[in-house]
Short mmCIF file of C-alpha atoms in Angstrom, two decimals:
data_model
loop_
_atom_site.label_atom_id
_atom_site.label_comp_id
_atom_site.label_asym_id
_atom_site.label_seq_id
_atom_site.Cartn_x
_atom_site.Cartn_y
_atom_site.Cartn_z
CA MET F 1039 14.07 -11.47 25.09
CA THR F 1040 15.46 -14.98 24.70
CA LEU F 1041 13.70 -17.41 22.43
CA MET F 1042 14.10 -21.11 23.16
CA LEU F 1043 13.58 -23.30 20.11
CA THR F 1044 13.84 -27.05 19.68
CA ASP F 1045 16.42 -28.36 17.20
CA LYS F 1046 13.64 -29.07 14.74
CA GLU F 1047 12.21 -25.56 15.02
CA MET F 1048 15.67 -24.03 14.70
CA ASP F 1049 16.34 -26.16 11.60
CA ALA F 1050 13.13 -24.92 10.00
CA LEU F 1051 13.95 -21.32 10.93
CA GLU F 1052 17.47 -21.57 9.52
CA ARG F 1053 16.27 -23.20 6.30
CA MET F 1054 13.56 -20.59 5.70
CA SER F 1055 15.92 -17.81 6.63
CA ALA F 1056 18.39 -19.06 3.98
CA THR F 1057 15.72 -19.65 1.34
CA LYS F 1058 14.17 -16.23 1.80
CA ASP F 1059 17.45 -14.42 2.39
CA MET F 1060 16.09 -12.88 5.57
CA THR F 1061 17.45 -12.77 9.11
CA LYS F 1062 15.81 -15.02 11.68
CA ALA F 1063 14.42 -11.95 13.47
CA ALA F 1064 12.74 -10.66 10.29
CA LEU F 1065 11.31 -14.09 9.62
CA ILE F 1066 9.87 -14.37 13.13
CA ARG F 1067 8.33 -10.88 12.82
CA GLN F 1068 6.75 -11.90 9.52
CA ALA F 1069 5.42 -15.10 11.11
CA LEU F 1070 3.85 -13.04 13.90
CA ARG F 1071 2.15 -10.73 11.36
CA LEU F 1072 0.67 -13.71 9.58
CA TYR F 1073 -0.35 -15.51 12.77
CA GLN F 1074 -2.13 -12.44 14.10
CA ALA F 1075 -3.96 -11.93 10.79
CA LEU F 1076 -5.08 -15.56 10.67
CA ASP F 1077 -5.99 -15.68 14.35
CA GLU F 1078 -8.12 -12.55 14.03
CA ARG F 1079 -10.11 -14.03 11.13
CA LEU F 1080 -10.55 -17.36 12.87
CA SER F 1081 -11.55 -15.71 16.16
CA ARG F 1082 -14.31 -13.90 14.27
CA GLY F 1083 -15.59 -17.27 13.10
CA ASP F 1084 -14.24 -16.91 9.55
CA LYS F 1085 -12.75 -19.90 7.76
CA VAL F 1086 -9.41 -19.74 5.99
CA TYR F 1087 -8.86 -21.84 2.88
CA VAL F 1088 -5.91 -22.73 0.68
CA GLU F 1089 -6.71 -23.35 -2.95
CA ASP F 1090 -4.94 -25.39 -5.60
CA GLU F 1091 -5.75 -23.31 -8.65
CA GLU F 1092 -4.89 -26.06 -11.15
CA LYS F 1093 -6.87 -28.83 -9.48
CA LYS F 1094 -9.56 -26.43 -8.27
CA GLU F 1095 -9.29 -28.00 -4.83
CA LYS F 1096 -9.90 -26.06 -1.65
CA ALA F 1097 -8.81 -27.13 1.83
CA GLU F 1098 -9.67 -25.44 5.07
CA LEU F 1099 -6.67 -24.21 6.99
CA VAL F 1100 -6.94 -25.17 10.64
CA VAL F 1101 -4.74 -23.29 13.10
CA LEU F 1102 -4.40 -24.53 16.64
CA MET D 372 7.67 6.38 12.59
CA LYS D 373 7.76 10.03 11.60
CA ALA D 374 9.89 11.40 8.80
CA THR D 375 10.26 14.88 7.41
CA VAL D 376 10.14 15.00 3.62
CA THR D 377 10.19 17.70 0.99
CA LEU D 378 7.34 18.42 -1.41
CA PHE D 379 7.04 21.01 -4.15
CA ASP D 380 4.52 23.77 -3.48
CA ARG D 381 3.14 24.73 -6.88
CA LEU D 382 1.31 27.76 -5.50
CA ALA D 383 4.41 29.22 -3.85
CA SER D 384 6.78 27.83 -6.52
CA GLY D 385 9.12 26.46 -3.88
CA GLU D 386 9.87 23.55 -1.58
CA SER D 387 7.59 22.70 1.30
CA LYS D 388 8.23 20.47 4.30
CA ALA D 389 5.85 17.67 5.15
CA GLU D 390 5.67 14.77 7.59
CA VAL D 391 5.09 11.13 6.76
CA PHE D 392 3.77 9.13 9.72
CA ASP D 393 2.52 5.63 10.39
CA ASP D 394 0.42 6.22 13.52
CA VAL D 395 -2.62 6.90 11.37
CA SER D 396 -5.90 6.88 13.28
CA LEU D 397 -9.61 7.10 12.67
CA VAL D 398 -9.27 10.89 12.99
CA ASP D 399 -7.26 10.90 9.75
CA PHE D 400 -9.84 8.73 8.00
CA VAL D 401 -12.60 11.12 9.10
CA GLU D 402 -10.54 14.11 7.89
CA SER D 403 -10.13 12.51 4.45
CA GLN D 404 -13.87 11.95 4.23
CA ASP D 405 -14.84 15.41 5.48
CA LYS D 406 -12.28 17.45 3.57
CA TRP D 407 -11.25 15.45 0.51
CA ARG D 408 -14.56 13.97 -0.66
CA PRO D 409 -16.50 17.23 -1.18
CA VAL D 410 -13.67 18.60 -3.37
CA LEU D 411 -13.32 15.33 -5.29
CA TRP D 412 -17.08 15.04 -5.87
CA ALA D 413 -17.26 18.65 -7.02
CA ALA D 414 -14.47 18.00 -9.54
CA ALA D 415 -16.08 14.69 -10.58
CA ASN D 416 -19.39 16.48 -11.29
CA ILE D 417 -17.69 18.96 -13.60
CA LEU D 418 -15.74 16.19 -15.34
CA ARG D 419 -18.94 14.20 -15.79
CA LEU D 420 -20.76 17.16 -17.34
CA SER D 421 -17.94 17.67 -19.81
CA GLY D 422 -17.88 13.96 -20.66
CA GLN D 423 -14.44 13.29 -19.18
CA ALA D 424 -13.35 10.22 -17.23
CA LEU D 425 -14.25 10.28 -13.55
CA PRO D 426 -11.83 9.40 -10.79
CA ARG D 427 -12.34 5.68 -10.17
CA TYR D 428 -11.74 6.08 -6.44
CA LYS D 429 -14.28 8.83 -5.75
CA HIS D 430 -16.41 6.41 -3.71
CA TRP D 431 -13.55 5.38 -1.39
CA ASP D 432 -14.20 5.81 2.31
CA TRP D 433 -11.14 5.29 4.49
CA ARG D 434 -13.33 5.03 7.60
CA THR D 435 -14.38 1.55 6.42
CA LYS D 436 -10.76 0.43 6.97
CA LYS D 437 -10.71 1.27 10.67
CA ASP D 438 -10.75 -2.42 11.66
CA PHE D 439 -7.28 -2.78 10.14
CA LEU D 440 -5.79 -0.18 12.50
CA GLY D 441 -3.48 -1.91 14.96
CA ARG D 442 -3.01 -5.04 12.87
CA LEU D 443 0.57 -6.17 12.42
CA ASP D 444 0.09 -7.22 8.80
CA VAL D 445 -1.28 -3.83 7.76
CA THR D 446 0.50 -0.48 7.97
CA PHE D 447 -1.16 2.83 7.24
CA PHE D 448 0.88 5.85 6.28
CA GLY D 449 -0.31 9.43 6.27
CA LEU D 450 1.31 12.58 4.98
CA LYS D 451 0.63 16.01 6.46
CA ALA D 452 1.76 19.42 5.27
CA ALA D 453 0.72 22.80 6.65
CA GLY D 454 -1.28 20.92 9.29
CA VAL D 455 -3.49 19.36 6.63
CA LEU D 456 -3.77 15.70 5.64
CA GLN D 457 -2.43 15.42 2.08
CA GLY D 458 -2.23 11.68 1.50
CA LEU D 459 -3.08 8.25 2.89
CA MET D 460 -1.83 4.78 2.05
CA LYS D 461 -2.68 1.24 3.21
CA VAL D 462 0.09 -1.31 2.89
CA ASP D 463 -0.29 -5.06 3.45
CA THR D 464 2.80 -6.77 4.80
CA GLY D 465 1.41 -10.29 5.04
CA THR D 466 1.62 -12.51 2.02
CA THR D 467 -1.58 -11.53 0.28
CA GLU D 468 0.41 -10.93 -2.90
CA ARG D 469 3.76 -12.07 -4.28
CA CYS D 470 6.03 -10.75 -7.02
CA ARG D 471 4.70 -11.51 -10.49
CA THR D 472 7.29 -10.29 -12.96
CA GLU D 473 9.55 -13.04 -14.32
CA ALA D 474 12.78 -11.80 -12.71
CA GLN D 475 11.46 -12.13 -9.15
CA LYS D 476 8.32 -14.22 -9.47
CA GLY D 477 7.03 -15.68 -6.20
CA GLN D 478 9.21 -13.56 -3.92
CA GLU D 479 7.62 -11.75 -1.01
CA LEU D 480 6.83 -8.05 -1.22
CA VAL D 481 4.83 -5.39 0.53
CA TYR D 482 1.56 -4.72 -1.24
CA VAL D 483 0.14 -1.21 -1.59
CA ASP D 484 -3.56 -1.88 -1.28
CA TYR D 485 -4.80 1.73 -1.36
CA VAL D 486 -3.07 5.05 -1.85
CA GLU D 487 -4.75 8.40 -2.28
CA THR D 488 -3.61 11.98 -2.58
CA ALA D 489 -5.83 14.86 -1.48
CA PRO D 490 -7.75 16.14 -4.54
CA TRP D 491 -6.39 19.69 -4.28
CA ASN D 492 -2.96 18.27 -5.19
CA ILE D 493 -4.16 16.76 -8.47
CA GLN D 494 -3.88 19.12 -11.42
CA GLU D 495 -6.62 17.55 -13.53
CA TYR D 496 -9.25 17.92 -10.79
CA MET D 497 -8.20 21.41 -9.76
CA GLU D 498 -8.24 22.56 -13.38
CA ALA D 499 -11.82 21.29 -13.61
CA LEU D 500 -12.63 23.51 -10.62
CA GLY D 501 -10.78 26.47 -12.10
CA ARG D 502 -8.07 26.35 -9.46
CA SER D 503 -4.39 25.50 -9.34
CA ALA D 504 -3.13 22.29 -7.74
CA TRP D 505 -1.22 22.77 -4.51
CA LEU D 506 1.48 20.21 -3.66
CA ALA D 507 3.47 17.88 -5.92
CA ARG D 508 5.21 14.61 -4.91
CA VAL D 509 2.76 13.45 -2.23
CA GLY D 510 2.39 10.12 -4.06
CA VAL D 511 6.15 9.83 -4.50
CA ARG D 512 6.79 10.31 -0.77
CA LEU D 513 4.15 7.74 0.16
CA MET D 514 5.60 5.21 -2.29
CA GLN D 515 9.02 5.86 -0.79
CA ALA D 516 7.57 5.03 2.63
CA ALA D 517 6.36 1.71 1.17
CA VAL D 518 9.85 0.97 -0.18
CA GLN D 519 11.38 1.83 3.20
CA LEU D 520 8.92 -0.51 4.93
CA SER D 521 9.89 -3.25 2.48
CA ILE D 522 13.57 -2.66 3.27
CA HIS D 523 12.81 -2.67 7.02
CA ASN D 524 11.04 -6.02 6.63
CA GLU D 525 14.10 -7.32 4.72
CA LEU D 526 12.18 -7.58 1.45
CA LYS D 527 14.85 -5.41 -0.20
CA GLY D 528 12.51 -2.75 -1.53
CA ARG D 529 10.16 -5.10 -3.36
CA VAL D 530 6.73 -3.43 -3.56
CA GLY D 531 3.70 -4.35 -5.67
CA LEU D 532 0.29 -2.92 -6.42
CA HIS D 533 -2.69 -2.95 -8.76
CA SER D 534 -2.98 0.43 -10.43
CA LEU D 535 -6.15 2.30 -11.25
CA PRO D 536 -6.13 3.23 -14.96
CA ASP D 537 -5.47 6.93 -14.40
CA ALA D 538 -2.44 6.19 -12.19
CA GLU D 539 -0.66 3.80 -14.57
CA GLY D 540 1.42 6.63 -16.05
CA PHE D 541 2.59 7.64 -12.56
CA TYR D 542 3.79 4.15 -11.61
CA SER D 543 5.60 3.75 -14.94
CA LYS D 544 7.23 7.14 -14.47
CA ILE D 545 8.63 6.29 -11.03
CA GLY D 546 10.21 3.15 -12.47
CA MET D 547 7.89 0.32 -11.48
CA THR D 548 7.72 -2.61 -13.88
CA ALA D 549 4.29 -3.35 -15.33
CA GLY D 550 3.06 -6.92 -15.24
CA ALA D 551 -0.18 -8.29 -16.64
CA ARG D 552 -3.73 -7.11 -16.12
CA ASP D 553 -5.40 -9.05 -13.32
CA PRO D 554 -8.89 -10.40 -14.11
CA LYS D 555 -9.38 -11.09 -10.39
CA LYS D 556 -8.86 -7.38 -9.58
CA GLN D 557 -11.15 -5.60 -12.05
CA ASN D 558 -8.53 -6.10 -14.76
CA LEU D 559 -6.22 -3.58 -13.11
CA LEU D 560 -2.62 -3.48 -14.25
CA TRP D 561 0.00 -4.96 -11.93
CA PHE D 562 3.15 -2.98 -11.10
CA GLU D 563 6.13 -3.88 -8.94
CA PHE D 564 9.49 -2.60 -7.78
CA SER D 565 12.48 -4.91 -7.79
CA PRO D 566 15.31 -4.18 -5.32
CA GLU D 567 17.20 -2.47 -8.16
CA SER D 568 14.33 -0.32 -9.45
CA ALA D 569 13.36 0.58 -5.86
CA LYS D 570 16.92 1.77 -5.21
CA THR D 571 16.89 3.89 -8.38
CA PHE D 572 13.51 5.34 -7.37
CA MET D 573 14.76 6.30 -3.91
CA GLU D 574 17.88 7.92 -5.37
CA THR D 575 16.04 9.75 -8.16
CA TYR D 576 13.50 11.47 -5.94
CA LEU D 577 15.58 12.81 -3.05
#
């Protein structure tokens, strides 16, 4: 499988890969795990929120 | 994934081979409910009558987790010996939890959400029933599978969990570092492996 990424996407992948000390392949696998988990919840009609614990603010996470 | 591991058979006073696998299915969940629960409830009844602490997980029903089968962010492990299911574990590999101890705070880990050993392998419960416990190290082998999954996912062996009170001694013994109690999780105590403590754990229990 060949994965075509834009420069911007590749930059993000390389930065995260360095920050997390993971290979790009491991990072993409992790992204897929998260995407599937989110997509499944959203497909069921659930809403996904991110919460700022200090400010007690909640924002709905919208995934396209 | 299938791996052959060694357990200790207390009844035969010798080693016993077992298989750890990750293609757990509803059949395994049904087996745990049909075969484990009656033994656990029987032991719990005797413990209750003698005023002793009851197993906190006696109400667990693995069948309720069937919707997680096939999800990429959840891995189930089972352990079978002598053709019998001896242990089950649910591991979350998304980012539901992060490391909490100071040395590695915020780093990603794999999170052991549920782990259970068949009741006939737990000395306390078998003693209550007037029987001897069967196999030792089922929990160790399942925790080693979690460490291996963490290594496979390039998380270097980092594993975390919330421990039930009666399992805290076990997680301390295998070298996990205790964190704080978590008021959001019934005040359960947090434990985690660092890459170093995970490596020591894997080498100690060969």
